[in-house]
mmCIF file of C-alpha atoms in Angstrom:
data_model
loop_
_atom_site.group_PDB
_atom_site.id
_atom_site.type_symbol
_atom_site.label_atom_id
_atom_site.label_comp_id
_atom_site.label_asym_id
_atom_site.label_seq_id
_atom_site.Cartn_x
_atom_site.Cartn_y
_atom_site.Cartn_z
ATOM 1 C CA MET A 27 -6.790 18.567 5.768
ATOM 2 C CA THR A 28 -4.789 18.513 8.982
ATOM 3 C CA GLY A 29 -3.825 22.175 9.341
ATOM 4 C CA ARG A 30 -0.147 21.253 8.933
ATOM 5 C CA PRO A 31 1.909 22.407 5.931
ATOM 6 C CA GLU A 32 1.465 20.326 2.814
ATOM 7 C CA ARG A 33 4.111 17.644 2.348
ATOM 8 C CA ASP A 34 6.538 18.496 -0.435
ATOM 9 C CA LEU A 35 7.429 15.393 -2.433
ATOM 10 C CA ALA A 36 10.083 17.020 -4.612
ATOM 11 C CA GLY A 37 13.331 15.164 -3.970
ATOM 12 C CA ALA A 38 11.708 12.773 -1.497
ATOM 13 C CA HIS A 39 12.758 9.116 -1.562
ATOM 14 C CA VAL A 40 9.675 6.878 -1.503
ATOM 15 C CA ALA A 41 9.389 3.086 -1.714
ATOM 16 C CA VAL A 42 6.322 1.555 -3.386
ATOM 17 C CA LEU A 43 5.354 -2.051 -2.670
ATOM 18 C CA GLY A 44 3.441 -3.806 -5.424
ATOM 19 C CA ALA A 45 4.940 -1.337 -7.869
ATOM 20 C CA THR A 46 4.171 -3.334 -11.022
ATOM 21 C CA GLY A 47 0.464 -3.706 -10.254
ATOM 22 C CA ALA A 48 -2.182 -1.660 -12.029
ATOM 23 C CA LEU A 49 -2.521 0.671 -9.052
ATOM 24 C CA GLY A 50 1.059 0.529 -7.786
ATOM 25 C CA SER A 51 2.541 1.449 -11.178
ATOM 26 C CA ARG A 52 0.255 4.473 -11.370
ATOM 27 C CA VAL A 53 1.232 5.558 -7.865
ATOM 28 C CA VAL A 54 4.871 5.312 -8.971
ATOM 29 C CA ARG A 55 4.084 7.547 -11.956
ATOM 30 C CA GLU A 56 2.251 10.116 -9.813
ATOM 31 C CA LEU A 57 5.062 10.241 -7.257
ATOM 32 C CA SER A 58 7.672 10.577 -9.984
ATOM 33 C CA GLY A 59 5.629 13.369 -11.546
ATOM 34 C CA ALA A 60 5.676 15.147 -8.187
ATOM 35 C CA GLY A 61 9.465 15.026 -8.174
ATOM 36 C CA ALA A 62 10.005 12.035 -5.878
ATOM 37 C CA VAL A 63 12.729 9.441 -6.355
ATOM 38 C CA VAL A 64 10.919 6.102 -6.182
ATOM 39 C CA THR A 65 12.351 2.749 -5.156
ATOM 40 C CA VAL A 66 10.137 0.088 -6.698
ATOM 41 C CA VAL A 67 9.477 -3.205 -4.936
ATOM 42 C CA GLY A 68 7.809 -6.251 -6.479
ATOM 43 C CA ARG A 69 8.320 -9.750 -7.790
ATOM 44 C CA ASP A 70 9.227 -9.115 -11.459
ATOM 45 C CA ARG A 71 12.589 -7.403 -11.870
ATOM 46 C CA ASP A 72 12.195 -6.705 -15.598
ATOM 47 C CA ARG A 73 8.844 -4.989 -15.099
ATOM 48 C CA LEU A 74 10.167 -3.046 -12.115
ATOM 49 C CA THR A 75 13.151 -1.834 -14.109
ATOM 50 C CA ALA A 76 10.888 -0.757 -16.976
ATOM 51 C CA LEU A 77 9.090 1.657 -14.642
ATOM 52 C CA GLY A 78 12.159 3.927 -14.710
ATOM 53 C CA ALA A 79 11.284 5.518 -11.368
ATOM 54 C CA GLY A 80 14.729 6.958 -10.594
ATOM 55 C CA GLY A 81 15.303 4.982 -7.412
ATOM 56 C CA SER A 82 16.427 1.441 -6.693
ATOM 57 C CA VAL A 83 14.852 -1.818 -7.833
ATOM 58 C CA LEU A 84 14.159 -4.453 -5.183
ATOM 59 C CA THR A 85 12.784 -7.853 -6.114
ATOM 60 C CA GLY A 86 10.889 -9.754 -3.441
ATOM 61 C CA ASP A 87 7.561 -10.835 -2.049
ATOM 62 C CA VAL A 88 5.841 -8.790 0.639
ATOM 63 C CA SER A 89 4.980 -11.979 2.525
ATOM 64 C CA ASP A 90 8.702 -12.703 3.034
ATOM 65 C CA ALA A 91 9.964 -11.391 6.386
ATOM 66 C CA ARG A 92 13.387 -10.768 4.822
ATOM 67 C CA LEU A 93 12.014 -8.106 2.453
ATOM 68 C CA GLY A 94 12.093 -5.390 5.114
ATOM 69 C CA ASP A 95 15.748 -6.091 5.910
ATOM 70 C CA GLU A 96 16.541 -6.028 2.193
ATOM 71 C CA LEU A 97 14.755 -2.691 1.774
ATOM 72 C CA VAL A 98 16.674 -1.191 4.703
ATOM 73 C CA ALA A 99 19.917 -2.428 3.131
ATOM 74 C CA VAL A 100 18.989 -0.780 -0.192
ATOM 75 C CA VAL A 101 18.080 2.459 1.585
ATOM 76 C CA ASP A 102 21.410 2.465 3.436
ATOM 77 C CA ARG A 103 23.469 1.518 0.381
ATOM 78 C CA ASP A 104 21.848 3.626 -2.332
ATOM 79 C CA HIS A 105 20.132 6.495 -0.510
ATOM 80 C CA ASP A 106 22.371 7.347 2.464
ATOM 81 C CA GLY A 107 19.862 5.811 4.857
ATOM 82 C CA ARG A 108 17.103 8.193 3.783
ATOM 83 C CA LEU A 109 13.551 6.964 3.308
ATOM 84 C CA ASP A 110 10.824 9.614 3.234
ATOM 85 C CA GLY A 111 7.800 7.442 2.548
ATOM 86 C CA LEU A 112 6.359 4.009 1.935
ATOM 87 C CA VAL A 113 3.283 3.223 -0.143
ATOM 88 C CA ASN A 114 1.867 -0.284 0.189
ATOM 89 C CA ALA A 115 -0.121 -1.105 -2.939
ATOM 90 C CA ALA A 116 0.478 -4.863 -2.718
ATOM 91 C CA GLY A 117 -2.330 -7.287 -1.998
ATOM 92 C CA VAL A 118 -4.193 -10.455 -2.923
ATOM 93 C CA VAL A 119 -7.880 -11.354 -2.899
ATOM 94 C CA ALA A 120 -10.017 -14.469 -2.443
ATOM 95 C CA PHE A 121 -13.730 -15.034 -2.909
ATOM 96 C CA GLY A 122 -16.198 -17.516 -1.476
ATOM 97 C CA SER A 123 -17.611 -18.457 1.895
ATOM 98 C CA LEU A 124 -15.235 -18.995 4.782
ATOM 99 C CA VAL A 125 -16.091 -22.693 5.061
ATOM 100 C CA ASP A 126 -15.145 -23.173 1.391
ATOM 101 C CA THR A 127 -11.825 -21.330 1.692
ATOM 102 C CA ASP A 128 -8.778 -23.568 2.147
ATOM 103 C CA ASP A 129 -6.427 -23.025 5.070
ATOM 104 C CA THR A 130 -3.562 -22.364 2.653
ATOM 105 C CA VAL A 131 -5.562 -19.564 1.019
ATOM 106 C CA LEU A 132 -6.384 -18.002 4.388
ATOM 107 C CA GLU A 133 -2.722 -18.154 5.322
ATOM 108 C CA GLN A 134 -1.607 -16.510 2.077
ATOM 109 C CA LEU A 135 -4.255 -13.780 2.363
ATOM 110 C CA PHE A 136 -3.035 -12.761 5.789
ATOM 111 C CA LEU A 137 0.663 -13.192 4.994
ATOM 112 C CA THR A 138 0.392 -10.833 2.024
ATOM 113 C CA ASN A 139 -2.225 -8.372 3.249
ATOM 114 C CA VAL A 140 -1.327 -8.117 6.944
ATOM 115 C CA VAL A 141 1.602 -10.110 8.310
ATOM 116 C CA GLY A 142 4.057 -9.200 5.541
ATOM 117 C CA PRO A 143 3.392 -5.460 5.945
ATOM 118 C CA LEU A 144 3.850 -5.877 9.719
ATOM 119 C CA PHE A 145 7.204 -7.596 9.165
ATOM 120 C CA LEU A 146 8.329 -4.867 6.776
ATOM 121 C CA LEU A 147 7.056 -1.842 8.675
ATOM 122 C CA ARG A 148 8.739 -2.760 11.941
ATOM 123 C CA ARG A 149 12.047 -2.750 10.046
ATOM 124 C CA VAL A 150 11.617 0.496 8.078
ATOM 125 C CA ILE A 151 9.858 2.656 10.686
ATOM 126 C CA PRO A 152 13.173 3.819 12.227
ATOM 127 C CA ALA A 153 14.235 5.292 8.856
ATOM 128 C CA LEU A 154 10.831 6.921 8.399
ATOM 129 C CA GLY A 155 11.089 8.375 11.900
ATOM 130 C CA ARG A 156 14.418 9.994 11.062
ATOM 131 C CA SER A 157 12.900 11.696 8.004
ATOM 132 C CA HIS A 158 9.495 12.443 9.593
ATOM 133 C CA GLY A 159 8.119 10.556 6.641
ATOM 134 C CA PHE A 160 4.874 8.798 5.803
ATOM 135 C CA ILE A 161 3.207 5.423 5.397
ATOM 136 C CA ALA A 162 0.250 5.037 3.017
ATOM 137 C CA GLN A 163 -1.547 1.701 2.768
ATOM 138 C CA ILE A 164 -4.453 0.611 0.571
ATOM 139 C CA SER A 165 -7.018 -1.205 2.693
ATOM 140 C CA GLY A 166 -10.182 -0.581 0.678
ATOM 141 C CA LEU A 167 -13.928 -0.360 1.089
ATOM 142 C CA VAL A 168 -14.151 -3.845 2.636
ATOM 143 C CA ALA A 169 -12.140 -2.583 5.618
ATOM 144 C CA GLU A 170 -15.109 -0.455 6.649
ATOM 145 C CA ARG A 171 -17.898 -2.536 5.065
ATOM 146 C CA PRO A 172 -17.038 -6.254 5.355
ATOM 147 C CA THR A 173 -18.793 -8.231 2.653
ATOM 148 C CA ALA A 174 -20.407 -11.688 2.683
ATOM 149 C CA GLY A 175 -18.687 -14.031 0.267
ATOM 150 C CA MET A 176 -15.469 -12.120 0.932
ATOM 151 C CA ALA A 177 -15.212 -12.644 4.689
ATOM 152 C CA SER A 178 -11.569 -13.705 4.762
ATOM 153 C CA TYR A 179 -10.462 -10.912 2.418
ATOM 154 C CA SER A 180 -12.530 -8.362 4.348
ATOM 155 C CA ALA A 181 -10.950 -9.529 7.608
ATOM 156 C CA SER A 182 -7.434 -9.149 6.219
ATOM 157 C CA LYS A 183 -8.090 -5.628 4.976
ATOM 158 C CA ALA A 184 -9.863 -4.623 8.194
ATOM 159 C CA ALA A 185 -6.777 -5.800 10.070
ATOM 160 C CA LEU A 186 -4.591 -3.622 7.837
ATOM 161 C CA ALA A 187 -6.837 -0.624 8.525
ATOM 162 C CA ALA A 188 -6.657 -1.322 12.265
ATOM 163 C CA LEU A 189 -2.876 -1.355 11.995
ATOM 164 C CA ASP A 190 -2.945 2.051 10.299
ATOM 165 C CA THR A 191 -5.270 3.516 12.935
ATOM 166 C CA ALA A 192 -3.032 2.363 15.773
ATOM 167 C CA LEU A 193 0.213 3.342 14.058
ATOM 168 C CA ALA A 194 -1.085 6.853 13.369
ATOM 169 C CA VAL A 195 -1.197 7.379 17.140
ATOM 170 C CA GLU A 196 1.896 5.324 17.937
ATOM 171 C CA LEU A 197 4.081 7.277 15.492
ATOM 172 C CA ARG A 198 2.651 10.732 16.096
ATOM 173 C CA ARG A 199 5.584 11.846 18.242
ATOM 174 C CA SER A 200 7.973 10.615 15.567
ATOM 175 C CA GLY A 201 6.317 12.929 13.052
ATOM 176 C CA VAL A 202 5.416 10.022 10.755
ATOM 177 C CA ASP A 203 2.101 10.360 8.913
ATOM 178 C CA VAL A 204 0.065 7.156 8.528
ATOM 179 C CA ILE A 205 -2.623 7.199 5.848
ATOM 180 C CA ASP A 206 -5.256 4.496 5.375
ATOM 181 C CA VAL A 207 -6.788 4.592 1.882
ATOM 182 C CA ARG A 208 -10.127 2.844 1.349
ATOM 183 C CA PRO A 209 -11.193 2.988 -2.295
ATOM 184 C CA PRO A 210 -14.189 0.992 -3.517
ATOM 185 C CA HIS A 211 -13.694 -1.636 -6.216
ATOM 186 C CA THR A 212 -11.122 -0.360 -8.697
ATOM 187 C CA GLU A 213 -10.500 -1.646 -12.228
ATOM 188 C CA THR A 214 -7.058 -3.115 -11.536
ATOM 189 C CA GLY A 215 -7.791 -6.652 -12.720
ATOM 190 C CA LEU A 216 -7.150 -8.046 -9.226
ATOM 191 C CA ALA A 217 -10.652 -9.546 -9.037
ATOM 192 C CA SER A 218 -9.838 -11.688 -12.076
ATOM 193 C CA ARG A 219 -6.797 -13.186 -10.313
ATOM 194 C CA PRO A 220 -8.115 -14.430 -6.954
ATOM 195 C CA LEU A 221 -6.282 -16.955 -4.827
ATOM 196 C CA SER A 222 -9.536 -18.915 -4.836
ATOM 197 C CA GLY A 223 -13.194 -18.593 -5.736
ATOM 198 C CA THR A 224 -14.887 -16.469 -8.374
ATOM 199 C CA ALA A 225 -15.630 -12.786 -8.100
ATOM 200 C CA PRO A 226 -19.287 -11.885 -7.634
ATOM 201 C CA ARG A 227 -20.942 -9.559 -10.111
ATOM 202 C CA LEU A 228 -19.238 -6.249 -9.395
ATOM 203 C CA PRO A 229 -20.290 -2.741 -10.368
ATOM 204 C CA GLN A 230 -18.144 -0.646 -12.654
ATOM 205 C CA GLY A 231 -14.969 0.064 -10.705
ATOM 206 C CA LEU A 232 -12.993 3.210 -10.192
ATOM 207 C CA ASP A 233 -10.391 4.382 -12.672
ATOM 208 C CA PRO A 234 -7.013 3.378 -11.178
ATOM 209 C CA ASP A 235 -5.489 6.622 -12.459
ATOM 210 C CA GLU A 236 -7.972 8.560 -10.323
ATOM 211 C CA VAL A 237 -7.262 6.393 -7.284
ATOM 212 C CA ALA A 238 -3.505 6.830 -7.677
ATOM 213 C CA ARG A 239 -3.912 10.591 -7.893
ATOM 214 C CA ARG A 240 -6.049 10.525 -4.747
ATOM 215 C CA VAL A 241 -3.442 8.482 -2.884
ATOM 216 C CA VAL A 242 -0.715 11.003 -3.656
ATOM 217 C CA ALA A 243 -3.033 13.925 -2.862
ATOM 218 C CA ALA A 244 -3.696 12.361 0.564
ATOM 219 C CA VAL A 245 0.048 12.037 1.176
ATOM 220 C CA ARG A 246 0.577 15.685 0.315
ATOM 221 C CA ALA A 247 -2.361 16.819 2.459
ATOM 222 C CA ARG A 248 -1.252 14.610 5.393
ATOM 223 C CA GLU A 249 -4.662 12.966 5.684
ATOM 224 C CA ARG A 250 -5.113 10.051 8.056
ATOM 225 C CA VAL A 251 -8.028 8.237 6.420
ATOM 226 C CA VAL A 252 -9.346 8.456 2.876
ATOM 227 C CA PRO A 253 -12.787 6.825 3.225
ATOM 228 C CA ALA A 254 -14.707 5.172 0.417
ATOM 229 C CA GLU A 255 -16.978 8.189 -0.004
ATOM 230 C CA ALA A 256 -13.946 10.338 -0.830
ATOM 231 C CA PHE A 257 -13.816 8.589 -4.201
ATOM 232 C CA SER A 258 -16.219 8.991 -7.072
ATOM 233 C CA LEU A 259 -16.701 7.312 -10.426
ATOM 234 C CA ARG A 260 -15.717 9.450 -13.395
#
């Protein structure tokens, strides 16, 4: 807890990146249940539309620098320029040693997990500043405990966490909350769809419903970091 009043999400306009993913779709549901109007962002328009989140539908890839401009245009056109929050639940993974990871895979890891969010955030932060809104990003356990055999993925998520740490200070005067969420392995199916390599033997993961609820609870409570130990298997 921060000592500040809890954030009220009723009527808030929130954009969710990676909204059709196993975790992103659950975050959309939790936000909608809290009364937020949710603009869903992802690559599959039909699946985005099926979420029925009450906000706009924006099709695009987070690694595309134009996505931020397109989101700002949607916010201006459909929501009178109001954006109260952004949840980044997009991401890709790769497994294997660094020497066995192709340059193209390294590039895609960082474009999706780090560079794309940088492109997008620098475009939407002015709107979030006007609303004193929030940014919540999923970095994960590997951001604080980099793992052998996942060096490139760990590095990309650690970079995302570093971005959140710096932005939390940089945006403090703007009244924008920045929340870094670091769940351990979660049963989203992402590990079965790596850019390269094969997932190591992983323990039973977290329930994505529980993780989504924790993400939204952190937004409400205005937390800055949700560390791995804040999650527990059910």
